[in-house]
């Protein structure tokens, strides 16, 4: 049963209308902050702003105030350099006659929390980031915002906030990490290599000395994970939406071009203020279509499904999981990028990066180059001077005529195991159909213990099912890279994975996540039993268990929901408000929000 979606309602803030002129005839750019800084209605606010660093009355009265929101914290390479990038942005804002106010939000390292209790806080950090940026931008009466994310959930959190406050905004991606290299194994390594090497260790294919060397050299400095994992998936797609400067998603974290981008973003936000270019002018059906197309072309993460659904909801647009399948049916995979491919983002950067890919896709009429962007120009104009990929000697991006896979790798599956949908990542290397007997685990830790003991050695096709790891059951819908990577490292090819949780953007193999309804709310996955035959068909887009409707009904009648794992704190609030994966794992606040009640 569905209900009509209610249009978002936010607090209305007093501001001067676009086109208002200053006393000298110039265009007013401080349309929100001037409510506090002009006149004497808010003398306390002015006193605080002088104390915070505003130099004189002229600056107080006339200069626009731009929030610089860095998702910075120490202890994670994806984010540890973002405060310094924010300082560069602030420097650029001051040079362009604006006031920059740096502030911060929170984050969670997916690699550090992978397969431990910390991972349950990861997905909810997306919404806390959005809440934080919305809160500071609105409460402080900022005229614009420049957000600097680095890790997976950072990017969608920043864009969701933009759609909420809807003040001129630009995103600067913190950039990718350098590739690592193991001298001992004589091969490139990255963060995913650590988990795969651990799996190889469990099954006697590597030694502890080998694993130690991989761990020591996998992450040689700052930056987001370097493959086409979730961070780079989101960053490239957001660039295709026109919400970043050209090249932001592919410029490495430590490249001097990243600092230049920060200075350029300060100039670009002034253009957005002058032309009144707002996030909801850029977050449109057309730009989201671009995002989905580029995600398919580059072989991006299944987590993008959750995040683009959430971004769409924040902007009052109607994107559904069926749109992902529609795009997948017509868009090929062209990029030979990790996790399932050979190359890293840095390799693509050397060829011209994301702008070069977008230029080629615009030429092939796969990407809409006419959408507006934060530069004030169209996407096509932004990438017009990028290199022509097909004229280069390279095999990272295939031509349309010779794709790696003729259709998209992200498949939306439905059936009696997931009537509300599930998301599979099928590159074709692992086949397009899998039939096996279920082996069921009620939490990821149970499966990990079996793997550590070397007990997963199936002589026949086996579907490993991890349940009660969804948004409510997990809680927090944790990623399960450790299990998928361990199986790859162990070389087990006759195994498929299914969960109502998530897989990492670094995961690959025959994997299906986001099963809806989840086990905690009584989805059919809750009554799947060891030995039941499960069929995953990526051509028919189906996922079914060979159990009759009558037997399913009988099992569900006997099933009882397990007691929730938390009843206090941030995760308890999350469980209370969160919806299902097929709607982006967003919060529902009223009966007018769009949701489904699954009648089983």
C-alpha positions as CSV (number, residue, x, y, z in Angstrom):
1,X,0.0,0.0,0.0
2,X,1.5,3.4,-0.9
3,X,0.6,6.9,0.1
4,X,1.0,10.2,-1.6
5,X,4.4,11.8,-1.1
6,X,4.3,15.0,0.9
7,X,6.4,18.0,-0.4
8,X,9.3,18.9,2.0
9,X,8.6,21.7,4.4
10,X,11.5,23.6,5.9
11,X,11.8,26.7,8.1
12,X,11.6,29.8,6.0
13,X,14.4,32.3,6.7
14,X,14.1,36.0,6.1
15,X,16.3,37.1,3.2
16,X,16.5,39.7,0.5
17,X,15.1,38.6,-2.9
18,X,17.6,37.9,-5.7
19,X,18.3,41.0,-7.6
20,X,18.4,43.3,-4.6
21,X,21.1,46.0,-5.0
22,X,23.5,47.5,-2.5
23,X,23.6,51.2,-1.8
24,X,26.4,51.5,-4.4
25,X,24.3,49.8,-7.1
26,X,26.1,46.4,-6.9
27,X,24.3,43.2,-6.7
28,X,23.6,42.1,-3.1
29,X,25.3,38.7,-2.5
30,X,24.8,38.5,1.3
31,X,21.1,38.1,1.1
32,X,20.8,35.8,4.2
33,X,23.6,37.0,6.4
34,X,22.6,40.7,6.0
35,X,19.5,40.0,8.0
36,X,21.9,39.7,11.0
37,X,24.6,42.1,9.9
38,X,22.7,45.1,8.7
39,X,20.8,47.5,11.0
40,X,20.6,46.9,14.7
41,X,18.0,44.2,15.1
42,X,20.6,41.6,16.1
43,X,23.4,43.5,17.9
44,X,24.5,40.4,19.8
45,X,25.0,38.5,16.5
46,X,27.2,41.4,15.2
47,X,29.3,41.4,18.4
48,X,29.9,37.7,18.1
49,X,30.8,38.0,14.4
50,X,33.3,40.8,15.1
51,X,34.9,38.6,17.8
52,X,35.0,35.7,15.3
53,X,37.1,37.7,12.9
54,X,35.1,40.2,10.8
55,X,37.4,43.1,10.4
56,X,35.3,46.2,10.0
57,X,31.8,47.6,9.5
58,X,32.1,47.5,5.7
59,X,32.9,43.7,5.7
60,X,30.1,43.2,8.3
61,X,27.5,45.0,6.1
62,X,28.4,43.9,2.6
63,X,30.4,40.7,2.3
64,X,28.6,37.4,1.8
65,X,29.4,34.7,4.4
66,X,30.2,31.2,3.0
67,X,30.3,28.2,5.2
68,X,33.2,25.8,4.5
69,X,32.0,22.4,5.8
70,X,34.8,19.8,5.9
71,X,34.1,16.3,6.9
72,X,37.4,16.2,8.7
73,X,38.8,14.1,11.5
74,X,42.1,12.4,12.3
75,X,42.5,8.7,12.2
76,X,41.2,8.1,8.7
77,X,43.2,8.7,5.5
78,X,40.1,9.6,3.5
79,X,39.4,12.6,5.8
80,X,42.6,13.6,7.6
81,X,43.6,16.2,5.0
82,X,40.2,17.9,4.6
83,X,40.8,20.6,7.2
84,X,43.8,21.8,5.3
85,X,41.8,21.8,2.0
86,X,39.1,23.9,3.9
87,X,41.8,26.4,4.9
88,X,42.7,26.8,1.2
89,X,39.1,27.4,0.3
90,X,38.8,30.0,3.1
91,X,41.9,31.7,1.6
92,X,40.3,31.8,-1.8
93,X,37.0,33.2,-0.4
94,X,38.9,36.1,1.2
95,X,40.7,36.8,-2.0
96,X,37.4,37.0,-3.8
97,X,35.8,39.4,-1.4
98,X,33.9,37.0,0.8
99,X,34.0,35.7,4.3
100,X,34.7,32.0,4.8
101,X,33.6,30.3,8.0
102,X,35.1,26.8,8.5
103,X,33.0,24.3,10.4
104,X,33.1,20.6,10.7
105,X,30.9,17.5,10.8
106,X,31.4,13.9,11.8
107,X,32.3,10.7,9.9
108,X,33.0,7.0,10.2
109,X,35.8,5.1,8.5
110,X,34.3,2.1,6.8
111,X,37.6,0.3,6.6
112,X,38.3,0.7,10.3
113,X,34.8,-0.3,11.3
114,X,34.5,-3.1,8.8
115,X,33.0,-6.3,10.4
116,X,33.0,-4.9,13.9
117,X,30.3,-3.1,15.9
118,X,31.5,0.3,14.7
119,X,30.2,-0.5,11.2
120,X,26.6,-0.2,12.6
121,X,27.2,3.6,12.9
122,X,28.4,4.0,9.3
123,X,25.3,4.4,7.2
124,X,23.5,6.6,9.8
125,X,26.5,9.0,9.6
126,X,25.2,10.0,6.2
127,X,22.2,11.6,7.8
128,X,24.1,13.1,10.7
129,X,26.4,14.8,8.2
130,X,23.4,16.2,6.3
131,X,21.8,17.3,9.6
132,X,25.0,19.0,10.7
133,X,25.6,21.0,7.5
134,X,21.9,21.9,7.3
135,X,22.0,23.0,10.9
136,X,25.0,25.3,10.7
137,X,24.2,26.7,7.3
138,X,20.7,27.7,8.4
139,X,21.3,28.7,12.0
140,X,24.3,30.8,11.1
141,X,22.6,32.5,8.2
142,X,25.3,31.5,5.7
143,X,24.7,32.8,2.2
144,X,26.4,29.8,0.5
145,X,28.2,26.6,1.3
146,X,31.3,24.7,0.1
147,X,31.4,21.1,1.4
148,X,34.5,19.0,1.4
149,X,33.8,15.2,1.9
150,X,36.2,12.4,1.7
151,X,34.7,9.0,2.6
152,X,31.7,7.0,1.4
153,X,28.8,8.4,3.3
154,X,30.2,11.9,3.2
155,X,29.3,12.7,-0.3
156,X,25.6,11.9,-0.2
157,X,25.3,13.6,3.2
158,X,26.7,16.8,1.8
159,X,24.4,16.7,-1.2
160,X,21.3,15.9,0.9
161,X,22.1,18.9,3.0
162,X,22.4,21.1,-0.1
163,X,18.9,20.0,-1.2
164,X,17.6,20.9,2.2
165,X,19.0,24.4,2.7
166,X,19.1,25.1,-1.0
167,X,21.6,27.9,-0.9
168,X,24.3,28.2,-3.5
169,X,26.7,25.3,-3.0
170,X,29.7,23.5,-4.4
171,X,31.2,20.1,-3.4
172,X,34.9,19.5,-3.4
173,X,35.8,15.8,-3.3
174,X,38.9,15.3,-1.1
175,X,40.5,13.1,-3.7
176,X,41.8,9.5,-4.0
177,X,44.7,7.9,-2.2
178,X,47.9,6.9,-4.0
179,X,48.2,3.2,-5.0
180,X,50.2,1.0,-2.7
181,X,52.7,-1.7,-3.6
182,X,53.8,-4.8,-1.8
183,X,57.5,-5.5,-2.5
184,X,57.1,-8.9,-0.9
185,X,54.3,-10.0,-3.2
186,X,55.6,-7.9,-6.1
187,X,52.1,-6.5,-6.9
188,X,50.0,-3.3,-6.4
189,X,47.8,-3.4,-3.2
190,X,45.0,-1.3,-1.8
191,X,42.6,-1.4,1.2
192,X,40.6,-4.2,-0.4
193,X,43.8,-6.3,-0.7
194,X,44.0,-6.4,3.1
195,X,40.7,-8.2,3.4
196,X,41.4,-10.5,0.4
197,X,44.8,-11.4,1.8
198,X,43.2,-12.2,5.1
199,X,40.9,-14.6,3.4
200,X,43.9,-16.2,1.6
201,X,45.6,-16.5,5.0
202,X,42.6,-18.3,6.5
203,X,42.8,-20.9,3.7
204,X,46.6,-21.3,3.8
205,X,47.4,-19.4,0.6
206,X,49.4,-16.6,2.2
207,X,51.5,-16.3,5.4
208,X,51.2,-13.8,8.2
209,X,54.4,-12.2,6.9
210,X,52.6,-11.7,3.5
211,X,49.6,-10.2,5.2
212,X,51.7,-7.9,7.4
213,X,53.4,-6.6,4.2
214,X,50.1,-5.9,2.5
215,X,48.7,-4.1,5.6
216,X,51.8,-2.0,5.9
217,X,51.8,-0.8,2.2
218,X,48.1,-0.7,1.2
219,X,47.4,2.9,2.2
220,X,50.5,5.1,1.6
221,X,48.9,8.5,2.5
222,X,45.8,10.6,2.5
223,X,42.8,10.2,0.2
224,X,39.7,8.1,-0.4
225,X,39.9,4.5,-1.4
226,X,41.4,4.4,-4.9
227,X,39.2,2.0,-6.8
228,X,35.7,2.5,-8.2
229,X,34.4,1.9,-4.7
230,X,31.6,3.9,-3.0
231,X,33.6,7.1,-2.5
232,X,34.7,7.4,-6.1
233,X,31.4,6.1,-7.4
234,X,29.6,8.9,-5.6
235,X,32.2,11.6,-6.4
236,X,32.2,10.8,-10.2
237,X,28.4,10.7,-10.3
238,X,28.0,13.9,-8.4
239,X,30.4,15.6,-10.9
240,X,28.2,14.3,-13.7
241,X,25.3,16.1,-12.0
242,X,27.1,19.4,-12.2
243,X,27.6,19.9,-8.5
244,X,31.4,20.0,-8.5
245,X,34.1,21.7,-10.6
246,X,35.3,19.7,-13.6
247,X,37.8,17.0,-12.5
248,X,37.0,17.2,-8.8
249,X,36.2,13.5,-8.6
250,X,39.4,12.2,-10.3
251,X,42.0,14.6,-9.0
252,X,44.2,12.7,-6.4
253,X,44.2,14.0,-2.8
254,X,47.9,14.9,-2.8
255,X,48.1,16.4,-6.3
256,X,48.8,20.1,-6.5
257,X,45.7,20.4,-8.7
258,X,43.5,19.7,-5.7
259,X,44.7,22.9,-4.0
260,X,44.1,24.8,-7.2
261,X,40.6,23.3,-7.3
262,X,39.9,24.7,-3.8
263,X,40.9,28.2,-4.9
264,X,38.8,27.9,-8.0
265,X,35.8,26.7,-6.0
266,X,36.0,29.9,-4.0
267,X,35.7,31.9,-7.3
268,X,33.0,29.6,-8.6
269,X,30.8,30.0,-5.5
270,X,30.7,33.8,-6.2
271,X,29.4,33.0,-9.7
272,X,26.7,30.9,-8.1
273,X,25.8,33.8,-5.8
274,X,25.8,36.2,-8.7
275,X,23.6,34.0,-10.9
276,X,21.5,32.6,-8.0
277,X,22.5,29.0,-9.0
278,X,21.0,26.8,-6.2
279,X,21.3,23.1,-5.5
280,X,17.7,22.3,-6.5
281,X,18.4,24.0,-9.9
282,X,21.1,21.3,-10.4
283,X,19.6,18.3,-8.6
284,X,17.1,17.3,-11.2
285,X,15.7,14.2,-12.9
286,X,18.1,14.9,-15.8
287,X,21.2,15.2,-13.6
288,X,20.2,12.1,-11.6
289,X,19.9,10.2,-14.9
290,X,23.5,11.3,-15.6
291,X,24.6,10.0,-12.2
292,X,23.0,6.6,-12.8
293,X,24.5,6.3,-16.4
294,X,28.0,7.1,-15.2
295,X,27.7,4.7,-12.3
296,X,26.9,1.9,-14.8
297,X,29.6,2.9,-17.2
298,X,32.3,2.9,-14.5
299,X,31.1,-0.2,-12.7
300,X,30.3,1.7,-9.6
301,X,29.1,0.6,-6.1
302,X,25.7,-0.9,-5.2
303,X,25.7,1.6,-2.3
304,X,24.9,4.3,-4.9
305,X,21.4,2.9,-5.1
306,X,20.8,3.8,-1.5
307,X,22.4,7.2,-1.8
308,X,20.8,8.5,-5.0
309,X,17.4,7.4,-3.7
310,X,18.1,9.5,-0.6
311,X,19.3,12.5,-2.5
312,X,16.3,12.3,-4.8
313,X,14.0,12.2,-1.7
314,X,15.8,15.2,-0.2
315,X,15.1,17.2,-3.5
316,X,11.5,16.0,-3.8
317,X,12.1,14.0,-6.9
318,X,10.7,10.6,-7.7
319,X,13.6,8.2,-8.3
320,X,12.9,4.5,-7.6
321,X,14.9,1.3,-7.7
322,X,13.2,0.5,-11.0
323,X,15.0,3.5,-12.5
324,X,18.3,1.8,-11.8
325,X,17.2,-1.3,-13.6
326,X,15.9,0.8,-16.5
327,X,19.3,2.5,-16.9
328,X,21.2,-0.8,-16.4
329,X,19.2,-2.4,-19.3
330,X,20.5,0.2,-21.7
331,X,23.9,1.3,-20.4
332,X,27.1,-0.9,-20.8
333,X,30.0,-1.3,-18.4
334,X,33.0,0.3,-20.1
335,X,35.6,0.9,-17.3
336,X,38.1,-1.7,-16.3
337,X,38.4,-0.4,-12.8
338,X,38.7,-2.1,-9.4
339,X,37.3,-3.9,-7.5
340,X,36.4,-6.3,-10.4
341,X,38.8,-4.7,-12.9
342,X,42.4,-3.9,-13.2
343,X,42.9,-0.1,-12.8
344,X,42.6,2.5,-10.1
345,X,41.2,6.1,-10.3
346,X,44.8,7.5,-10.4
347,X,45.3,5.6,-13.7
348,X,42.2,7.2,-15.1
349,X,43.3,10.7,-13.9
350,X,46.5,10.4,-16.0
351,X,44.3,10.0,-19.1
352,X,42.2,13.1,-18.4
353,X,40.0,11.8,-15.5
354,X,36.3,12.1,-15.2
355,X,36.0,15.1,-17.6
356,X,37.5,12.9,-20.4
357,X,34.9,10.1,-19.7
358,X,32.1,12.6,-19.6
359,X,33.2,14.2,-22.9
360,X,33.2,10.8,-24.6
361,X,29.8,9.8,-23.1
362,X,28.3,13.1,-24.2
363,X,29.6,12.5,-27.7
364,X,27.9,9.1,-27.7
365,X,24.7,10.6,-26.4
366,X,24.7,8.6,-23.2
367,X,25.2,11.6,-20.9
368,X,23.1,14.8,-21.1
369,X,25.7,17.6,-21.6
370,X,23.1,20.3,-21.6
371,X,22.5,20.3,-17.8
372,X,23.5,23.4,-15.9
373,X,26.4,23.2,-13.4
374,X,28.1,25.2,-10.6
375,X,30.3,26.9,-13.1
376,X,27.4,28.7,-14.7
377,X,28.1,26.8,-17.9
378,X,26.7,23.5,-19.2
379,X,28.3,20.2,-18.4
380,X,29.3,19.9,-22.1
381,X,31.1,23.2,-22.0
382,X,32.9,22.2,-18.8
383,X,34.5,19.2,-20.4
384,X,34.9,20.5,-24.0
385,X,38.7,20.8,-23.6
386,X,39.2,17.4,-22.0
387,X,41.3,14.8,-23.9
388,X,39.6,12.5,-26.4
389,X,39.8,9.1,-24.7
390,X,39.4,7.1,-27.9
391,X,42.3,8.8,-29.5
392,X,44.6,7.7,-26.7
393,X,46.4,4.4,-26.4
394,X,44.6,3.0,-23.3
395,X,42.4,0.1,-22.2
396,X,40.9,1.6,-19.1
397,X,37.7,2.9,-20.8
398,X,36.4,0.7,-23.6
399,X,34.6,2.1,-26.7
400,X,30.8,1.7,-26.8
401,X,31.3,-0.9,-29.6
402,X,33.4,-3.2,-27.4
403,X,32.1,-3.0,-23.8
404,X,33.2,-5.1,-20.9
405,X,29.5,-5.9,-20.3
406,X,26.7,-5.0,-22.7
407,X,24.4,-4.0,-19.9
408,X,24.8,-2.5,-16.4
409,X,26.3,-4.5,-13.6
410,X,23.8,-3.3,-11.0
411,X,20.7,-5.5,-11.1
412,X,17.5,-5.0,-9.2
413,X,16.2,-8.4,-8.3
414,X,12.7,-9.3,-7.1
415,X,11.0,-12.6,-6.2
416,X,9.6,-14.5,-3.2
417,X,12.9,-14.0,-1.3
418,X,12.8,-10.2,-1.8
419,X,9.4,-9.0,-2.9
420,X,10.4,-5.4,-2.2
421,X,13.6,-5.7,-4.2
422,X,17.3,-6.5,-3.7
423,X,20.4,-5.2,-5.4
424,X,23.0,-7.4,-7.0
425,X,26.4,-6.5,-8.4
426,X,27.0,-8.8,-11.4
427,X,29.9,-7.9,-13.7
428,X,29.5,-11.1,-15.8
429,X,32.8,-12.5,-14.7
430,X,31.1,-14.6,-12.0
431,X,28.3,-15.7,-14.4
432,X,24.7,-14.5,-14.7
433,X,22.8,-17.2,-12.9
434,X,23.5,-19.0,-9.6
435,X,21.6,-21.9,-8.1
436,X,22.6,-23.3,-4.7
437,X,21.6,-24.6,-1.3
438,X,21.2,-22.0,1.4
439,X,23.4,-21.9,4.5
440,X,21.9,-19.4,6.8
441,X,23.6,-17.1,9.4
442,X,21.7,-14.7,11.7
443,X,24.6,-12.3,11.9
444,X,27.8,-11.7,10.0
445,X,29.9,-12.6,12.9
446,X,28.7,-16.2,12.7
447,X,29.8,-16.5,9.1
448,X,33.2,-14.8,9.9
449,X,33.9,-17.4,12.6
450,X,33.2,-20.2,10.2
451,X,35.5,-18.6,7.6
452,X,38.3,-18.1,10.2
453,X,38.1,-21.8,11.1
454,X,38.2,-22.7,7.4
455,X,34.8,-24.4,7.6
456,X,33.3,-22.9,4.4
457,X,34.5,-25.5,1.9
458,X,31.4,-26.3,-0.1
459,X,31.5,-29.3,-2.4
460,X,28.4,-28.0,-4.1
461,X,27.0,-24.6,-5.0
462,X,26.2,-22.8,-1.8
463,X,24.3,-19.6,-1.1
464,X,25.6,-18.0,2.2
465,X,22.8,-15.9,3.7
466,X,23.4,-13.3,6.3
467,X,20.3,-11.9,7.8
468,X,19.1,-9.6,10.6
469,X,21.7,-7.0,9.3
470,X,19.3,-4.6,7.7
471,X,18.6,-1.0,8.6
472,X,16.5,-1.9,11.7
473,X,17.9,-5.4,12.4
474,X,21.6,-4.6,12.2
475,X,21.0,-2.0,13.3
476,X,22.4,0.3,10.7
477,X,22.7,-2.0,7.7
478,X,26.4,-2.7,8.0
479,X,28.7,-3.5,5.1
480,X,30.2,-7.0,4.8
481,X,33.4,-6.6,2.8
482,X,35.3,-8.9,5.2
483,X,33.2,-11.9,4.1
484,X,33.0,-11.2,0.4
485,X,36.8,-10.4,0.3
486,X,37.7,-13.4,2.3
487,X,35.9,-15.7,-0.1
488,X,37.6,-14.0,-3.1
489,X,41.0,-14.4,-1.3
490,X,40.3,-18.0,-0.6
491,X,39.4,-18.6,-4.2
492,X,36.0,-20.0,-3.5
493,X,34.0,-19.7,-6.7
494,X,31.0,-21.9,-6.0
495,X,29.6,-19.6,-3.4
496,X,27.1,-16.7,-3.6
497,X,26.3,-14.2,-0.9
498,X,22.9,-12.8,0.1
499,X,22.1,-10.3,2.9
500,X,19.6,-7.8,4.0
501,X,22.6,-5.7,4.9
502,X,25.1,-4.1,2.5
503,X,28.3,-4.9,0.7
504,X,31.1,-2.5,0.4
505,X,31.9,-0.8,-2.9
506,X,35.1,-2.8,-2.8
507,X,33.1,-6.1,-2.8
508,X,32.9,-8.3,-5.9
509,X,31.8,-11.7,-6.7
510,X,28.2,-13.1,-6.9
511,X,26.7,-10.9,-4.2
512,X,23.2,-9.7,-3.5
513,X,22.4,-7.1,-0.8
514,X,19.6,-4.7,0.3
515,X,17.0,-7.5,0.5
516,X,13.6,-6.0,1.3
517,X,11.7,-6.6,3.5
518,X,14.6,-7.2,5.9
519,X,14.5,-10.1,8.3
520,X,13.8,-7.9,11.4
521,X,10.4,-6.8,10.0
522,X,9.4,-10.3,8.9
523,X,10.6,-10.4,5.3
524,X,10.8,-13.9,3.7
525,X,14.6,-14.0,4.2
526,X,13.7,-14.4,8.0
527,X,12.2,-17.9,7.4
528,X,14.8,-19.2,4.8
529,X,16.3,-22.4,6.1
530,X,19.5,-24.3,5.6
531,X,19.2,-26.5,2.6
532,X,16.5,-24.5,0.8
533,X,17.4,-24.0,-2.9
534,X,18.0,-20.4,-3.9
535,X,18.1,-19.2,-7.5
536,X,19.7,-15.9,-8.4
537,X,19.0,-14.9,-12.0
538,X,20.6,-11.7,-13.2
539,X,19.1,-12.0,-16.7
540,X,15.5,-12.4,-15.5
541,X,16.3,-10.1,-12.5
542,X,14.8,-12.6,-10.0
543,X,15.8,-14.0,-6.7
544,X,13.7,-16.9,-5.4
545,X,13.7,-19.7,-2.9
546,X,12.3,-23.1,-4.0
547,X,9.6,-22.9,-1.3
548,X,5.9,-22.9,-2.0
549,X,3.7,-19.9,-1.0
550,X,1.9,-22.1,1.4
551,X,5.1,-23.2,3.2
552,X,6.3,-19.6,3.3
553,X,3.0,-18.5,4.9
554,X,3.3,-21.4,7.4
555,X,6.8,-20.5,8.4
556,X,6.0,-16.8,8.7
557,X,3.0,-17.6,11.0
558,X,5.5,-19.3,13.4
559,X,8.1,-16.7,13.1
560,X,8.6,-14.1,15.9
561,X,10.7,-11.0,15.6
562,X,13.9,-11.1,17.7
563,X,14.2,-8.4,20.3
564,X,15.9,-5.2,19.1
565,X,19.6,-4.8,19.9
566,X,19.4,-1.2,21.1
567,X,16.9,1.0,22.9
568,X,18.9,4.1,23.7
569,X,21.3,6.4,21.9
570,X,21.7,7.4,18.3
571,X,21.1,3.9,16.8
572,X,17.9,3.5,18.7
573,X,16.7,6.8,17.2
574,X,17.8,5.5,13.8
575,X,15.9,2.2,14.2
576,X,12.8,4.1,15.1
577,X,12.8,6.4,12.1
578,X,14.5,4.6,9.3
579,X,12.8,3.0,6.3
580,X,13.8,0.2,4.0
581,X,16.7,-0.1,1.5
582,X,14.4,0.1,-1.6
583,X,13.6,3.7,-0.6
584,X,17.1,4.8,0.2
585,X,17.2,4.0,4.0
586,X,15.7,7.4,4.7
587,X,13.8,8.7,7.7
588,X,10.1,8.8,7.8
589,X,8.5,11.5,10.0
590,X,4.8,11.3,9.2
591,X,2.1,9.2,7.6
592,X,2.3,11.4,4.6
593,X,5.8,10.3,3.7
594,X,6.1,7.8,0.9
595,X,6.5,4.3,2.2
596,X,5.3,0.7,1.7
597,X,3.7,-1.6,4.2
598,X,4.6,-5.2,3.1
599,X,1.6,-7.4,3.7
600,X,3.0,-10.9,3.8
